[in-house]
XYZ file of N, CA and C in Angstrom:
282
model
N -3.518 -13.392 10.528
C -3.488 -14.111 9.332
C -3.370 -13.208 8.206
N -2.546 -13.504 7.286
C -2.376 -12.579 6.122
C -3.562 -12.510 5.314
N -3.928 -11.357 4.779
C -4.980 -11.157 3.595
C -4.593 -10.569 2.581
N -5.071 -11.027 1.325
C -4.515 -10.487 0.037
C -5.289 -9.132 -0.052
N -4.919 -8.044 -0.632
C -5.476 -6.859 -0.833
C -5.200 -6.541 -2.346
N -6.604 -6.038 -2.829
C -6.596 -5.752 -4.207
C -7.565 -4.489 -4.245
N -6.934 -3.376 -4.832
C -7.807 -2.085 -5.092
C -7.850 -1.868 -6.601
N -9.001 -1.507 -7.008
C -9.241 -1.380 -8.427
C -9.831 0.142 -8.563
N -9.457 0.742 -9.824
C -9.972 2.013 -10.185
C -11.133 1.626 -11.109
N -12.336 2.233 -10.977
C -13.347 1.755 -11.826
C -13.935 2.992 -12.527
N -14.621 2.896 -13.616
C -15.246 4.004 -14.466
C -16.617 4.415 -13.841
N -17.276 3.445 -13.235
C -18.656 3.883 -12.512
C -18.726 3.062 -11.248
N -18.479 3.923 -10.304
C -18.512 3.428 -8.891
C -19.779 2.754 -8.550
N -20.959 3.501 -8.625
C -22.252 2.828 -8.288
C -22.506 1.474 -9.063
N -22.256 1.461 -10.362
C -22.370 0.218 -11.057
C -21.476 -0.932 -10.548
N -20.351 -0.541 -10.466
C -19.273 -1.402 -9.854
C -19.607 -1.975 -8.479
N -20.215 -0.954 -7.697
C -20.594 -1.508 -6.333
C -21.726 -2.258 -6.371
N -22.712 -2.040 -7.096
C -23.812 -3.254 -7.390
C -23.370 -4.459 -7.812
N -22.433 -4.446 -8.881
C -21.879 -5.642 -9.298
C -21.113 -6.435 -8.248
N -20.190 -6.084 -7.683
C -19.312 -6.733 -6.596
C -20.225 -6.974 -5.449
N -21.347 -6.290 -4.929
C -22.061 -6.587 -3.818
C -22.939 -7.878 -4.210
N -23.292 -7.972 -5.627
C -24.033 -9.330 -5.916
C -23.020 -10.413 -6.123
N -21.739 -10.036 -6.546
C -20.700 -11.152 -6.818
C -20.421 -11.709 -5.567
N -20.123 -10.733 -4.507
C -19.541 -11.517 -3.323
C -20.854 -11.844 -2.346
N -21.860 -11.333 -2.619
C -23.225 -11.739 -1.759
C -23.139 -10.997 -0.569
N -22.592 -9.763 -0.407
C -22.589 -8.993 0.800
C -22.342 -7.740 0.350
N -22.799 -6.627 1.229
C -22.586 -5.259 1.232
C -21.189 -4.937 1.461
N -20.580 -3.786 1.076
C -19.358 -3.254 1.374
C -19.340 -3.121 2.915
N -18.044 -3.468 3.519
C -18.012 -3.141 4.952
C -17.635 -1.623 5.194
N -16.877 -1.062 4.105
C -16.642 0.355 4.212
C -17.537 0.912 2.967
N -18.319 1.809 3.128
C -19.247 2.422 2.184
C -18.968 3.882 2.153
N -18.069 4.512 1.687
C -17.777 5.911 1.429
C -18.281 6.491 0.157
N -18.634 7.816 -0.016
C -18.883 8.079 -1.258
C -18.006 7.889 -2.438
N -16.715 7.940 -2.120
C -15.645 7.752 -3.188
C -14.838 6.530 -2.856
N -15.299 5.696 -2.103
C -14.403 4.384 -1.799
C -15.452 3.288 -1.238
N -15.113 2.025 -1.635
C -15.947 0.957 -1.177
C -15.077 -0.113 -0.903
N -15.229 -0.931 0.216
C -14.283 -2.051 0.444
C -15.190 -3.142 1.023
N -14.665 -4.354 0.710
C -15.262 -5.584 1.308
C -14.138 -6.374 1.895
N -14.297 -6.779 3.254
C -13.430 -7.513 3.851
C -13.920 -8.841 3.885
N -13.404 -9.652 3.092
C -14.134 -10.891 2.845
C -13.503 -12.136 3.450
N -14.142 -13.196 3.868
C -13.459 -14.466 4.510
C -13.392 -15.383 3.576
N -14.259 -15.400 2.355
C -14.299 -16.361 1.282
C -14.418 -15.784 0.111
N -13.411 -15.515 -0.650
C -12.157 -15.598 -0.520
C -11.500 -14.670 0.571
N -10.500 -14.981 1.229
C -9.821 -14.172 2.363
C -9.142 -12.867 1.689
N -9.903 -11.984 1.388
C -9.290 -10.749 0.567
C -9.831 -9.443 1.222
N -9.117 -8.600 1.080
C -9.481 -7.102 1.419
C -9.556 -6.641 -0.104
N -10.856 -6.411 -0.647
C -11.058 -6.118 -1.932
C -11.658 -4.590 -1.922
N -11.121 -3.542 -2.647
C -11.760 -2.184 -2.664
C -11.649 -1.704 -4.001
N -12.543 -0.723 -4.110
C -12.665 0.005 -5.455
C -12.991 1.395 -5.123
N -12.396 2.231 -6.123
C -12.516 3.725 -6.218
C -12.619 4.066 -7.539
N -13.220 5.555 -7.780
C -13.251 6.067 -9.017
C -12.050 6.222 -9.724
N -12.026 5.924 -10.909
C -10.753 6.067 -11.822
C -10.620 7.536 -11.982
N -9.513 8.141 -11.977
C -9.103 9.434 -12.278
C -8.851 9.509 -13.715
N -8.041 8.662 -14.220
C -7.606 8.691 -15.574
C -7.814 7.486 -16.063
N -7.217 6.358 -15.570
C -7.046 4.954 -16.147
C -7.830 4.000 -15.230
N -8.656 3.210 -15.651
C -9.512 2.208 -14.965
C -8.548 0.964 -14.750
N -8.505 0.000 -13.845
C -7.837 -1.221 -13.732
C -7.109 -1.233 -12.331
N -6.117 -1.955 -12.083
C -5.444 -2.227 -10.830
C -4.854 -0.845 -10.410
N -5.201 -0.384 -9.131
C -4.463 0.746 -8.512
C -3.433 0.285 -7.631
N -3.648 -0.860 -6.866
C -2.471 -1.396 -6.141
C -2.887 -2.727 -5.568
N -1.837 -3.630 -5.348
C -2.169 -4.850 -4.620
C -1.030 -5.011 -3.500
N -1.476 -5.921 -2.549
C -0.581 -6.033 -1.485
C -1.110 -7.098 -0.550
N -0.314 -7.334 0.596
C -0.759 -8.273 1.630
C -0.942 -7.449 2.843
N -1.989 -7.716 3.400
C -2.467 -6.957 4.835
C -1.988 -8.111 5.774
N -1.225 -7.635 6.787
C -0.640 -8.308 7.922
C -1.394 -8.060 9.238
N -1.486 -8.835 10.185
C -2.312 -8.569 11.327
C -1.390 -8.146 12.527
N -0.052 -8.290 12.285
C 1.008 -8.197 13.305
C 2.373 -7.983 12.738
N 3.247 -7.460 13.428
C 4.587 -7.226 12.936
C 5.187 -8.468 12.528
N 5.015 -9.605 13.099
C 5.824 -10.811 12.867
C 5.232 -11.327 11.459
N 4.068 -11.042 11.145
C 3.674 -11.676 9.626
C 3.957 -10.548 8.715
N 4.143 -9.166 9.183
C 4.684 -8.289 8.161
C 6.018 -8.471 7.853
N 6.906 -8.920 8.920
C 8.291 -9.173 8.742
C 8.481 -10.507 7.886
N 7.619 -11.525 7.990
C 7.640 -12.563 7.219
C 7.304 -12.247 5.582
N 6.335 -11.365 5.346
C 6.017 -10.851 4.039
C 7.193 -10.305 3.475
N 7.661 -9.263 4.237
C 9.036 -8.565 3.782
C 10.169 -9.511 3.334
N 10.435 -10.435 4.137
C 11.485 -11.394 3.839
C 11.144 -12.194 2.607
N 9.954 -12.563 2.565
C 9.852 -13.418 1.349
C 9.873 -12.603 0.046
N 9.401 -11.222 0.073
C 9.548 -10.534 -1.007
C 11.108 -10.100 -1.516
N 11.769 -9.912 -0.401
C 13.235 -9.708 -0.548
C 14.026 -10.979 -1.148
N 13.624 -12.163 -0.608
C 14.136 -13.307 -1.206
C 13.786 -13.555 -2.616
N 12.817 -13.190 -3.096
C 12.284 -13.199 -4.490
C 12.882 -12.049 -5.307
N 13.556 -11.341 -4.679
C 14.277 -10.005 -5.614
C 13.053 -9.283 -6.151
N 11.951 -9.160 -5.385
C 10.780 -8.440 -5.909
C 10.745 -7.116 -5.585
N 10.415 -6.061 -6.559
C 10.306 -4.723 -6.079
C 9.139 -4.550 -5.098
N 9.393 -3.700 -4.033
C 7.938 -3.462 -3.226
C 8.129 -2.213 -2.658
N 7.005 -1.626 -2.389
C 6.789 -0.443 -1.614
C 6.419 -0.729 -0.057
N 7.234 -0.405 0.834
C 6.889 -0.502 2.288
C 6.002 0.434 2.856
N 4.923 0.118 2.972
C 3.941 1.072 3.424
C 4.177 1.323 5.089
N 4.584 0.376 5.921
C 4.791 0.536 7.312
C 3.368 0.474 8.103
N 3.543 1.293 9.165
C 2.488 1.376 10.074
C 1.151 2.235 9.424
N 0.327 1.473 9.029
C -0.856 2.208 8.080
C -2.294 1.618 8.720
N -3.177 2.526 8.950
C -4.532 2.271 9.307
C -5.081 2.543 7.998
N -5.726 1.652 7.466
C -6.253 1.836 6.115
C -7.815 1.856 6.164
N -8.485 2.814 5.499
C -9.758 3.103 5.144
C -10.744 2.825 6.303
């Protein structure tokens, strides 16, 4: 099943971790010193935060696919919409 992915750059990682932990009602599933990630089922999202180097805000967004068929479907829809895309390929994330 495809999962939406959103990565934000934040000014205060500790404060943001506290906020999103309360907001989502769960601890991060990945809890590194410089990276936090929540793999949520409601909403069905891969949400992550990291310290801002220069600007806070959206670092990147994407769709996570569980297999090659889903990835092909996502790519086809992006191409049909004439949208710009960065093809990450085979990636093991975080």
